[in-house]
Structures are given as structure tokens and as C-alpha cells.
mmCIF file of C-alpha atoms in Angstrom:
data_model
loop_
_atom_site.group_PDB
_atom_site.id
_atom_site.type_symbol
_atom_site.label_atom_id
_atom_site.label_comp_id
_atom_site.label_asym_id
_atom_site.label_seq_id
_atom_site.Cartn_x
_atom_site.Cartn_y
_atom_site.Cartn_z
ATOM 1 C CA SER A 5 15.150 -21.624 -4.845
ATOM 2 C CA SER A 6 18.941 -21.893 -4.647
ATOM 3 C CA LEU A 7 19.181 -18.101 -4.591
ATOM 4 C CA CYS A 8 17.524 -18.034 -1.170
ATOM 5 C CA LEU A 9 20.314 -20.080 0.403
ATOM 6 C CA PHE A 10 22.785 -17.259 -0.091
ATOM 7 C CA SER A 11 20.509 -14.362 0.797
ATOM 8 C CA GLY A 12 18.743 -15.675 3.882
ATOM 9 C CA VAL A 13 15.814 -17.799 4.898
ATOM 10 C CA CYS A 14 12.913 -17.597 2.481
ATOM 11 C CA GLY A 15 9.528 -18.187 4.007
ATOM 12 C CA GLY A 16 6.936 -17.611 1.342
ATOM 13 C CA GLU A 17 6.206 -16.317 -2.125
ATOM 14 C CA PHE A 18 5.140 -12.964 -3.552
ATOM 15 C CA SER A 19 3.099 -13.350 -6.759
ATOM 16 C CA ILE A 20 1.735 -10.859 -9.279
ATOM 17 C CA LEU A 21 -1.522 -12.245 -10.681
ATOM 18 C CA ARG A 22 -2.487 -9.285 -12.853
ATOM 19 C CA SER A 23 -0.856 -5.935 -13.619
ATOM 20 C CA PRO A 24 -1.209 -3.236 -16.301
ATOM 21 C CA GLN A 25 1.471 -2.518 -18.888
ATOM 22 C CA SER A 26 2.381 0.705 -17.085
ATOM 23 C CA VAL A 27 3.840 -1.341 -14.187
ATOM 24 C CA ALA A 28 6.998 -3.213 -15.167
ATOM 25 C CA PHE A 29 7.478 -6.443 -13.227
ATOM 26 C CA ARG A 30 10.397 -8.564 -14.448
ATOM 27 C CA ASP A 31 10.495 -12.339 -14.612
ATOM 28 C CA GLY A 32 13.112 -13.734 -12.233
ATOM 29 C CA SER A 33 13.765 -15.367 -8.866
ATOM 30 C CA TRP A 34 14.959 -12.296 -6.982
ATOM 31 C CA PRO A 35 14.083 -12.557 -3.269
ATOM 32 C CA ILE A 36 12.012 -9.679 -1.900
ATOM 33 C CA PRO A 37 12.473 -8.766 1.786
ATOM 34 C CA GLY A 38 9.167 -9.270 3.602
ATOM 35 C CA GLU A 39 9.268 -5.851 5.255
ATOM 36 C CA ARG A 40 9.585 -4.127 1.848
ATOM 37 C CA ILE A 41 6.375 -5.540 0.332
ATOM 38 C CA PRO A 42 4.426 -2.382 1.347
ATOM 39 C CA ASP A 43 7.088 -0.311 -0.457
ATOM 40 C CA VAL A 44 6.511 -2.318 -3.633
ATOM 41 C CA ALA A 45 2.794 -1.507 -3.387
ATOM 42 C CA ALA A 46 3.582 2.183 -2.790
ATOM 43 C CA LEU A 47 6.024 2.445 -5.716
ATOM 44 C CA THR A 48 3.667 0.741 -8.170
ATOM 45 C CA MET A 49 1.010 3.327 -7.246
ATOM 46 C CA GLY A 50 3.446 6.202 -7.793
ATOM 47 C CA PHE A 51 4.066 7.096 -4.132
ATOM 48 C CA SER A 52 7.518 7.793 -2.732
ATOM 49 C CA VAL A 53 9.162 5.634 -0.072
ATOM 50 C CA GLU A 54 11.594 6.668 2.646
ATOM 51 C CA GLU A 55 14.308 4.223 1.610
ATOM 52 C CA ASP A 56 15.330 3.219 -1.918
ATOM 53 C CA LEU A 57 14.281 -0.275 -2.994
ATOM 54 C CA PRO A 58 17.171 -1.978 -4.857
ATOM 55 C CA TRP A 59 15.017 -4.894 -6.023
ATOM 56 C CA PRO A 60 15.376 -5.945 -9.694
ATOM 57 C CA GLY A 61 11.851 -7.413 -9.855
ATOM 58 C CA LEU A 62 10.222 -3.971 -10.241
ATOM 59 C CA GLY A 63 11.185 -1.739 -13.143
ATOM 60 C CA VAL A 64 10.489 1.971 -13.624
ATOM 61 C CA GLY A 65 7.391 1.558 -15.805
ATOM 62 C CA ASP A 66 5.279 4.406 -17.140
ATOM 63 C CA LEU A 67 5.542 7.337 -14.719
ATOM 64 C CA PHE A 68 2.530 9.134 -16.206
ATOM 65 C CA HIS A 69 0.051 6.255 -15.994
ATOM 66 C CA ARG A 70 -0.242 4.796 -12.531
ATOM 67 C CA PRO A 71 -2.622 1.917 -11.660
ATOM 68 C CA GLN A 72 -6.008 2.900 -10.250
ATOM 69 C CA ALA A 73 -6.020 0.119 -7.667
ATOM 70 C CA THR A 74 -3.768 -2.244 -5.756
ATOM 71 C CA VAL A 75 -5.226 -5.500 -4.437
ATOM 72 C CA LEU A 76 -3.021 -7.500 -2.053
ATOM 73 C CA VAL A 77 -4.220 -10.851 -0.688
ATOM 74 C CA THR A 78 -2.165 -12.507 2.053
ATOM 75 C CA VAL A 79 -2.679 -16.278 2.380
ATOM 76 C CA LYS A 80 -1.341 -17.880 5.553
ATOM 77 C CA GLY A 81 -0.530 -21.569 5.940
ATOM 78 C CA VAL A 82 1.263 -22.359 2.677
ATOM 79 C CA ASP A 83 4.702 -21.490 1.250
ATOM 80 C CA LYS A 84 3.547 -21.078 -2.335
ATOM 81 C CA LEU A 85 0.443 -21.311 -4.484
ATOM 82 C CA PRO A 86 0.462 -22.443 -8.137
ATOM 83 C CA VAL A 87 -1.001 -19.184 -9.458
ATOM 84 C CA LYS A 88 -0.380 -17.686 -12.893
ATOM 85 C CA GLY A 89 1.961 -14.724 -13.152
ATOM 86 C CA PHE A 90 5.349 -13.610 -11.860
ATOM 87 C CA SER A 91 6.421 -15.087 -8.508
ATOM 88 C CA TYR A 92 9.288 -14.111 -6.236
ATOM 89 C CA PRO A 93 10.565 -15.802 -3.048
ATOM 90 C CA ILE A 94 10.093 -13.820 0.166
ATOM 91 C CA GLU A 95 13.169 -13.319 2.298
ATOM 92 C CA ASN A 96 12.466 -12.881 6.024
ATOM 93 C CA ALA A 97 8.661 -13.177 6.057
ATOM 94 C CA VAL A 98 7.825 -10.733 8.831
ATOM 95 C CA PRO A 99 4.308 -9.378 9.438
ATOM 96 C CA PHE A 100 3.648 -6.278 7.338
ATOM 97 C CA SER A 101 0.902 -3.710 6.940
ATOM 98 C CA LEU A 102 -0.253 -1.429 4.121
ATOM 99 C CA ASP A 103 -1.177 1.332 6.589
ATOM 100 C CA SER A 104 1.474 3.635 5.114
ATOM 101 C CA VAL A 105 -0.044 3.279 1.629
ATOM 102 C CA ALA A 106 -3.558 3.784 3.021
ATOM 103 C CA ASN A 107 -2.427 6.937 4.844
ATOM 104 C CA ALA A 108 -0.789 8.292 1.684
ATOM 105 C CA ILE A 109 -3.991 7.778 -0.306
ATOM 106 C CA HIS A 110 -6.154 9.277 2.435
ATOM 107 C CA THR A 111 -3.855 12.319 2.738
ATOM 108 C CA LEU A 112 -3.335 13.053 -0.960
ATOM 109 C CA PHE A 113 -6.868 12.272 -2.142
ATOM 110 C CA SER A 114 -8.960 13.201 0.913
ATOM 111 C CA GLU A 115 -11.227 15.504 -1.130
ATOM 112 C CA GLU A 116 -11.896 12.875 -3.799
ATOM 113 C CA THR A 117 -13.427 9.392 -3.655
ATOM 114 C CA PRO A 118 -10.716 6.830 -2.803
ATOM 115 C CA VAL A 119 -11.711 3.337 -1.652
ATOM 116 C CA VAL A 120 -9.493 1.864 1.076
ATOM 117 C CA LEU A 121 -10.464 -1.548 2.460
ATOM 118 C CA GLN A 122 -8.317 -3.640 4.814
ATOM 119 C CA LEU A 123 -9.904 -6.858 6.012
ATOM 120 C CA ALA A 124 -8.962 -10.000 7.974
ATOM 121 C CA PRO A 125 -12.181 -12.080 8.167
ATOM 122 C CA SER A 126 -10.979 -14.748 10.605
ATOM 123 C CA GLU A 127 -9.842 -12.072 13.084
ATOM 124 C CA GLU A 128 -12.946 -9.931 12.460
ATOM 125 C CA ARG A 129 -10.584 -7.028 11.725
ATOM 126 C CA VAL A 130 -11.815 -4.456 9.225
ATOM 127 C CA TYR A 131 -10.701 -0.949 8.284
ATOM 128 C CA MET A 132 -12.543 1.182 5.727
ATOM 129 C CA VAL A 133 -11.778 4.719 4.571
ATOM 130 C CA GLY A 134 -13.442 7.018 2.083
ATOM 131 C CA LYS A 135 -16.151 5.633 -0.166
ATOM 132 C CA ALA A 136 -15.515 2.099 1.089
ATOM 133 C CA ASN A 137 -17.903 2.827 3.952
ATOM 134 C CA ALA A 138 -20.756 3.283 1.478
ATOM 135 C CA VAL A 139 -19.758 0.618 -1.042
ATOM 136 C CA PHE A 140 -19.085 -2.191 1.426
ATOM 137 C CA GLU A 141 -21.629 -1.393 4.128
ATOM 138 C CA ASP A 142 -23.372 -4.720 3.334
ATOM 139 C CA LEU A 143 -20.134 -6.739 3.431
ATOM 140 C CA SER A 144 -20.107 -9.528 6.016
ATOM 141 C CA VAL A 145 -17.219 -8.953 8.407
ATOM 142 C CA THR A 146 -17.987 -10.859 11.620
ATOM 143 C CA LEU A 147 -17.874 -14.654 11.814
ATOM 144 C CA ARG A 148 -21.599 -14.839 12.522
ATOM 145 C CA GLN A 149 -22.400 -12.661 9.499
ATOM 146 C CA LEU A 150 -20.088 -14.762 7.327
ATOM 147 C CA ARG A 151 -21.734 -18.007 8.402
ATOM 148 C CA ASN A 152 -25.214 -16.628 7.695
ATOM 149 C CA ARG A 153 -24.022 -15.292 4.333
ATOM 150 C CA LEU A 154 -22.778 -18.756 3.310
ATOM 151 C CA PHE A 155 -26.211 -20.293 3.757
ATOM 152 C CA GLN A 156 -28.047 -17.724 1.668
ATOM 153 C CA ASP A 157 -29.282 -18.648 -1.796
ATOM 154 C CA SER A 158 -26.745 -16.471 -3.614
ATOM 155 C CA SER A 159 -23.678 -17.833 -1.797
ATOM 156 C CA ILE A 160 -20.719 -19.609 -3.386
ATOM 157 C CA LEU A 161 -21.713 -22.953 -1.827
ATOM 158 C CA SER A 162 -24.054 -23.603 -4.725
ATOM 159 C CA SER A 163 -21.320 -23.104 -7.342
ATOM 160 C CA LEU A 164 -18.137 -24.415 -5.687
ATOM 161 C CA PRO A 165 -17.046 -28.052 -6.058
ATOM 162 C CA LEU A 166 -16.578 -28.753 -2.347
ATOM 163 C CA SER A 167 -15.039 -32.226 -2.926
ATOM 164 C CA SER A 168 -13.809 -33.430 0.477
ATOM 165 C CA LEU A 169 -14.789 -30.247 2.319
ATOM 166 C CA SER A 170 -17.903 -30.292 4.476
ATOM 167 C CA ARG A 171 -20.674 -27.764 5.137
ATOM 168 C CA ASN A 172 -21.002 -29.054 8.701
ATOM 169 C CA ASN A 173 -17.441 -28.420 9.913
ATOM 170 C CA GLU A 174 -16.546 -25.052 11.453
ATOM 171 C CA VAL A 175 -13.009 -25.059 10.028
ATOM 172 C CA ASP A 176 -14.299 -25.744 6.505
ATOM 173 C CA LEU A 177 -16.910 -23.017 6.854
ATOM 174 C CA LEU A 178 -14.297 -20.488 7.952
ATOM 175 C CA PHE A 179 -12.255 -21.233 4.827
ATOM 176 C CA LEU A 180 -15.313 -21.021 2.573
ATOM 177 C CA SER A 181 -16.506 -17.809 4.213
ATOM 178 C CA GLU A 182 -13.228 -16.109 3.240
ATOM 179 C CA LEU A 183 -13.817 -17.100 -0.368
ATOM 180 C CA GLN A 184 -17.313 -15.666 -0.004
ATOM 181 C CA VAL A 185 -15.758 -12.343 1.030
ATOM 182 C CA LEU A 186 -13.643 -12.299 -2.155
ATOM 183 C CA HIS A 187 -16.748 -12.906 -4.226
ATOM 184 C CA ASP A 188 -18.787 -10.255 -2.395
ATOM 185 C CA ILE A 189 -16.116 -7.561 -2.719
ATOM 186 C CA ALA A 190 -16.057 -7.910 -6.506
ATOM 187 C CA SER A 191 -19.858 -8.147 -6.597
ATOM 188 C CA LEU A 192 -20.425 -5.007 -4.487
ATOM 189 C CA LEU A 193 -17.828 -3.032 -6.432
ATOM 190 C CA SER A 194 -19.521 -3.974 -9.708
ATOM 191 C CA ARG A 195 -22.618 -2.087 -8.487
ATOM 192 C CA HIS A 196 -20.490 1.049 -7.985
ATOM 193 C CA LYS A 197 -18.406 0.950 -11.149
ATOM 194 C CA HIS A 198 -18.069 4.744 -11.204
ATOM 195 C CA LEU A 199 -15.717 4.519 -8.189
ATOM 196 C CA ALA A 200 -13.412 2.269 -10.188
ATOM 197 C CA LYS A 201 -13.257 4.855 -12.980
ATOM 198 C CA ASP A 202 -12.518 8.001 -10.954
ATOM 199 C CA HIS A 203 -9.099 9.628 -10.624
ATOM 200 C CA SER A 204 -8.319 8.581 -7.056
ATOM 201 C CA PRO A 205 -6.439 5.308 -6.446
ATOM 202 C CA ASP A 206 -7.999 2.492 -4.413
ATOM 203 C CA LEU A 207 -6.453 -0.045 -2.048
ATOM 204 C CA TYR A 208 -7.639 -3.504 -0.997
ATOM 205 C CA SER A 209 -5.706 -5.535 1.572
ATOM 206 C CA LEU A 210 -7.096 -8.930 2.581
ATOM 207 C CA GLU A 211 -5.669 -11.522 4.963
ATOM 208 C CA LEU A 212 -6.903 -15.106 4.645
ATOM 209 C CA SER A 213 -6.051 -17.751 7.256
ATOM 210 C CA GLY A 214 -8.712 -20.368 6.497
ATOM 211 C CA LEU A 215 -6.254 -22.596 4.621
ATOM 212 C CA GLU A 216 -3.890 -22.509 7.606
ATOM 213 C CA GLU A 217 -6.699 -23.700 9.903
ATOM 214 C CA ILE A 218 -7.556 -26.559 7.518
ATOM 215 C CA GLY A 219 -3.894 -27.603 7.538
ATOM 216 C CA LYS A 220 -3.887 -27.651 11.333
ATOM 217 C CA ARG A 221 -7.181 -29.543 11.531
ATOM 218 C CA TYR A 222 -6.671 -32.239 8.869
ATOM 219 C CA GLY A 223 -2.921 -32.159 8.201
ATOM 220 C CA GLU A 224 -1.112 -30.822 5.145
ATOM 221 C CA ASP A 225 -1.060 -34.236 3.460
ATOM 222 C CA SER A 226 -4.835 -34.628 3.737
ATOM 223 C CA GLN A 227 -7.234 -34.582 0.816
ATOM 224 C CA GLN A 228 -9.079 -31.693 2.443
ATOM 225 C CA PHE A 229 -5.945 -29.517 2.383
ATOM 226 C CA LYS A 230 -5.229 -30.389 -1.265
ATOM 227 C CA ASP A 231 -8.827 -29.679 -2.305
ATOM 228 C CA ALA A 232 -8.887 -26.417 -0.337
ATOM 229 C CA SER A 233 -5.615 -25.296 -1.937
ATOM 230 C CA GLN A 234 -6.976 -25.904 -5.428
ATOM 231 C CA ILE A 235 -10.286 -24.186 -4.655
ATOM 232 C CA LEU A 236 -8.362 -21.214 -3.213
ATOM 233 C CA VAL A 237 -6.125 -20.904 -6.291
ATOM 234 C CA ASP A 238 -9.144 -20.970 -8.612
ATOM 235 C CA SER A 239 -10.996 -18.424 -6.466
ATOM 236 C CA LEU A 240 -8.001 -16.084 -6.292
ATOM 237 C CA GLN A 241 -7.518 -16.254 -10.059
ATOM 238 C CA LYS A 242 -11.188 -15.492 -10.641
ATOM 239 C CA PHE A 243 -11.118 -12.661 -8.094
ATOM 240 C CA ALA A 244 -8.006 -11.201 -9.746
ATOM 241 C CA ASP A 245 -9.631 -11.289 -13.190
ATOM 242 C CA GLU A 246 -12.842 -9.678 -11.894
ATOM 243 C CA MET A 247 -11.035 -6.828 -10.094
ATOM 244 C CA PHE A 248 -8.693 -6.308 -13.038
ATOM 245 C CA ASN A 249 -11.648 -6.032 -15.433
ATOM 246 C CA LEU A 250 -13.657 -3.747 -13.105
ATOM 247 C CA TYR A 251 -10.760 -1.286 -13.192
ATOM 248 C CA GLY A 252 -10.475 -1.510 -16.964
ATOM 249 C CA GLY A 253 -7.183 -3.391 -16.864
ATOM 250 C CA ASN A 254 -5.548 -0.720 -14.711
ATOM 251 C CA ALA A 255 -5.097 -2.587 -11.413
ATOM 252 C CA VAL A 256 -2.331 -4.592 -9.756
ATOM 253 C CA VAL A 257 -3.429 -7.830 -8.050
ATOM 254 C CA GLU A 258 -0.819 -9.440 -5.791
ATOM 255 C CA VAL A 259 -0.773 -12.512 -3.549
ATOM 256 C CA VAL A 260 1.537 -13.156 -0.611
ATOM 257 C CA ALA A 261 1.668 -16.839 0.398
ATOM 258 C CA VAL A 262 3.450 -17.453 3.687
ATOM 259 C CA LYS A 263 3.674 -20.582 5.813
ATOM 260 C CA GLU A 264 3.946 -18.568 8.990
ATOM 261 C CA PHE A 265 5.312 -15.144 9.771
ATOM 262 C CA ASN A 266 8.676 -14.957 11.492
ATOM 263 C CA SER A 267 8.147 -13.613 14.989
ATOM 264 C CA PRO A 268 10.419 -10.663 15.776
ATOM 265 C CA LEU A 269 13.343 -11.641 17.987
ATOM 266 C CA SER A 270 12.833 -8.683 20.329
ATOM 267 C CA ARG A 271 9.779 -6.671 21.239
ATOM 268 C CA LYS A 272 9.515 -3.248 19.677
ATOM 269 C CA THR A 273 7.558 -1.831 22.631
ATOM 270 C CA ARG A 274 9.389 -0.668 25.725
ATOM 271 C CA SER A 275 8.529 -1.289 29.366
ATOM 272 C CA ILE A 276 8.524 1.337 32.122
ATOM 273 C CA LEU A 277 11.730 -0.122 33.565
ATOM 274 C CA GLN A 278 13.483 0.206 30.218
ATOM 275 C CA ALA A 279 12.278 3.780 29.807
ATOM 276 C CA SER A 280 13.860 4.741 33.149
ATOM 277 C CA GLN A 281 17.260 3.649 31.813
ATOM 278 C CA GLY A 282 17.160 6.047 28.887
ATOM 279 C CA LYS A 283 20.383 7.826 29.894
ATOM 280 C CA ASN A 284 22.499 4.831 28.936
ATOM 281 C CA GLU A 285 20.793 4.164 25.603
ATOM 282 C CA ASN A 286 23.407 6.024 23.543
ATOM 283 C CA PRO A 287 26.781 5.672 25.291
ATOM 284 C CA TYR A 288 28.727 6.482 22.108
ATOM 285 C CA ASN A 289 26.939 9.806 21.450
ATOM 286 C CA LEU A 290 25.824 8.685 17.991
ATOM 287 C CA ALA A 291 23.977 11.084 15.705
ATOM 288 C CA TYR A 292 20.310 10.641 14.980
ATOM 289 C CA PRO A 293 19.375 8.427 11.968
ATOM 290 C CA TYR A 294 19.754 10.130 8.593
ATOM 291 C CA ASN A 295 16.513 11.464 7.150
ATOM 292 C CA TYR A 296 16.309 11.051 3.361
ATOM 293 C CA ASP A 297 14.408 14.359 3.066
ATOM 294 C CA TYR A 298 17.298 16.252 4.675
ATOM 295 C CA SER A 299 19.141 17.121 1.450
ATOM 296 C CA VAL A 300 15.928 18.281 -0.224
ATOM 297 C CA ILE A 301 14.929 20.567 2.653
ATOM 298 C CA PHE A 302 18.518 21.850 3.006
ATOM 299 C CA ASN A 303 18.683 22.853 -0.673
ATOM 300 C CA ILE A 304 15.277 24.552 -0.572
ATOM 301 C CA VAL A 305 16.214 26.627 2.495
ATOM 302 C CA LEU A 306 19.767 27.396 1.282
ATOM 303 C CA TRP A 307 18.862 28.690 -2.183
ATOM 304 C CA MET A 308 15.811 30.564 -0.911
ATOM 305 C CA MET A 309 18.016 32.398 1.643
ATOM 306 C CA ILE A 310 20.655 33.172 -1.013
ATOM 307 C CA GLY A 311 17.972 34.402 -3.417
ATOM 308 C CA LEU A 312 16.336 36.636 -0.793
ATOM 309 C CA ALA A 313 19.717 38.054 0.297
ATOM 310 C CA LEU A 314 20.678 38.896 -3.295
ATOM 311 C CA ALA A 315 17.268 40.491 -3.893
ATOM 312 C CA VAL A 316 17.633 42.712 -0.815
ATOM 313 C CA ILE A 317 21.162 43.785 -1.873
ATOM 314 C CA VAL A 318 20.134 44.620 -5.467
ATOM 315 C CA ILE A 319 16.998 46.488 -4.401
ATOM 316 C CA SER A 320 18.870 48.445 -1.704
ATOM 317 C CA TYR A 321 21.647 49.405 -4.134
ATOM 318 C CA ASN A 322 19.186 50.636 -6.750
ATOM 319 C CA LEU A 323 17.177 52.633 -4.194
ATOM 320 C CA TRP A 324 20.358 54.290 -2.842
ATOM 321 C CA ASN A 325 21.583 55.307 -6.308
ATOM 322 C CA MET A 326 18.211 56.332 -7.722
ATOM 323 C CA ASP A 327 18.304 59.576 -9.794
ATOM 324 C CA PRO A 328 15.269 61.754 -8.930
ATOM 325 C CA GLY A 329 15.530 63.335 -12.349
ATOM 326 C CA TYR A 330 14.292 60.157 -13.973
ATOM 327 C CA ASP A 331 11.304 59.880 -11.651
ATOM 328 C CA SER A 332 7.687 60.333 -12.713
ATOM 329 C CA ILE A 333 6.056 63.660 -13.680
ATOM 330 C CA ILE A 334 4.294 63.846 -10.309
ATOM 331 C CA TYR A 335 7.537 64.394 -8.401
ATOM 332 C CA ARG A 336 9.161 66.587 -11.057
ATOM 333 C CA MET A 337 6.191 69.029 -11.010
ATOM 334 C CA THR A 338 6.979 69.842 -7.374
ATOM 335 C CA ASN A 339 10.240 71.504 -8.438
ATOM 336 C CA GLN A 340 10.083 75.231 -7.585
ATOM 337 C CA LYS A 341 11.707 76.304 -10.864
ATOM 338 C CA ILE A 342 9.068 74.550 -12.974
ATOM 339 C CA ARG A 343 6.308 76.082 -10.846
ATOM 340 C CA MET A 344 7.579 79.653 -11.416
ATOM 341 C CA ASP A 345 7.677 79.175 -15.183
#
């Protein structure tokens, strides 16, 4: 995209496969910063973010009808996938996480039945919160479980057109096992449809790197890579339709395609030697970073103090100038003159 040349290096594509009418995505080629993708997910679900997102691709939408689920699939090893829906170039494709969205759901809906599932099959990394532990307890998460799952009778091997891919190659099996996970997630959720119809929002975050491994093994010009890309696009589209339908058309399904994540130029962690030099960190005596909640908290405290001060003054004034003659009959009956009569 020519727009990326002026705004920075674009290293991927952010696509919206399915979304309800209450979420307003606009058609255009506006680059989205890679580190703000979690904020897009948070805003579509109705959560607040610390910093405003001046990105034209996301409109206000219907504030009173928020989607019941967000599904975000990250595909590594390719810049873009020919999927249906709105697509936006990614500017500065840095690694991101939906932990902030998961924490918001877990905090706000801890007493209800949210489903939070974050999964990276090739790294055997899985994180489940809430009812996900019960729904997806049979989900294959380790590489050994995934391989065994592929060779069961109900696996996707019997229905997928493998073309140039092989059942006997470890790299091919890793790619196919990730597609099996997509299929199993929709299948397991269909047995617990009541969780897709409750009032608590759900979150699914999946990271697929099987296509990247096929590209490294066979080359990106190989027939295997082309066949795998097409199979992946078809599987993602089917997965998006299944999840969208399970949630009654009230879910956002997004795909992030990235060739490779940009490594940060400097480490965020600090060593012991750096920590000992803390005195020279701020030679210009700069103030701490501005907190966007500051004005809200300041106004709450200010007007509460003013209100309490005014209340004390008014109450004190009225007590000081109170006329005992207008008091209740109980106090007036203690008057000596009334008693003598």
C-alpha cells in the first residue's frame, strides 16, 4: 500500500472476517499500529483503553449492544491472506498480547460465566479462565496430543484436500494440527451453546505458526506453501462462520497475518547493573507520565469536598439559629409555665 510508505514500515495485515452490525468497521487502507491491536479488541467489546485510538478504521458503533465474543487468530509467516472482509495494513508489527482484555473480562465478569482461551499450539502455550476450563478440558494442547488427535477417525485429515502436503512429515503435521485445533474449538463450543448465549463476553486468542514452518522447510515459492496457504484461508473462513453462528451473529472474528514480528530495539527488562545507576535516570527532573484518569479523579475529589464543606456550613448555620419555639411538642412541654397551667 502506498499509504504505508509515508507512515512507516508495514509488516502485515489486520483483517476483519466477521463482525456484527453493532461494531462499525470502515472500508479503507488506514494503517493500524501493531501495538494498538489489543486496544481495537478492547474498544469493540466496550472496554475503555488508557490512550485514545485515533484510527479511522473503527467507528463508534452501537454503544448499547456490544459483541458477545472476540476471536483473534494470529498467523505467522505471511504478510497477507486473501480472506473476505475488511483488511488494514499493520504499521510496526510488534508482538502483542490480549492479556489486558482477558484481565478486564475476568475482573468485570468474575461472578458470571466468561470464556477466555489463549492458545499457541506450536509453543504448547495455553491459558484458560472461567468456564473455558470445563468447556475445553478435552482440547489437545501439547504436540503429542495434537499428533494423536490427527490420526483419530473424526479428525480433519479425512475431509481436507491435502494436495502436496504429506501425513508423514512433521512440519506438515504441525500445520494440520493447528487447523485441527480450530475445528475442535468450534466443535466443543457447540456442545456448550448456553455459554455463547449468556451475558458475559468471551475471548479467544490463537497463534498459528505452522504456515511459517512450512515456508522455512519447503520455501515460499513451493507448491506445499501455496497449498497450505489456500487450506489455511478456507479453514479460517469456515472457523469464522462457525464461531459467528454459534454466537448468533454477535461476535467479531479477526485475523492478524504477519511475516515476522519486529524485534524490539532495546530490552524492556533491566539488569542489576542498570538498577544501581537509578540516580542518573532522570537528570532533567521530569514529571511522571500523565495518567488519563487524573482529571476524572481530581473532579470527583474536588466537587465532593466542596459539597461536603457547603453541607457542613449550611447545617451549622441552621443549628446555630434554630428557634426552640418551633421545636416539637416534647421539648415545649418541659416549659415551666405550661406545666403550672
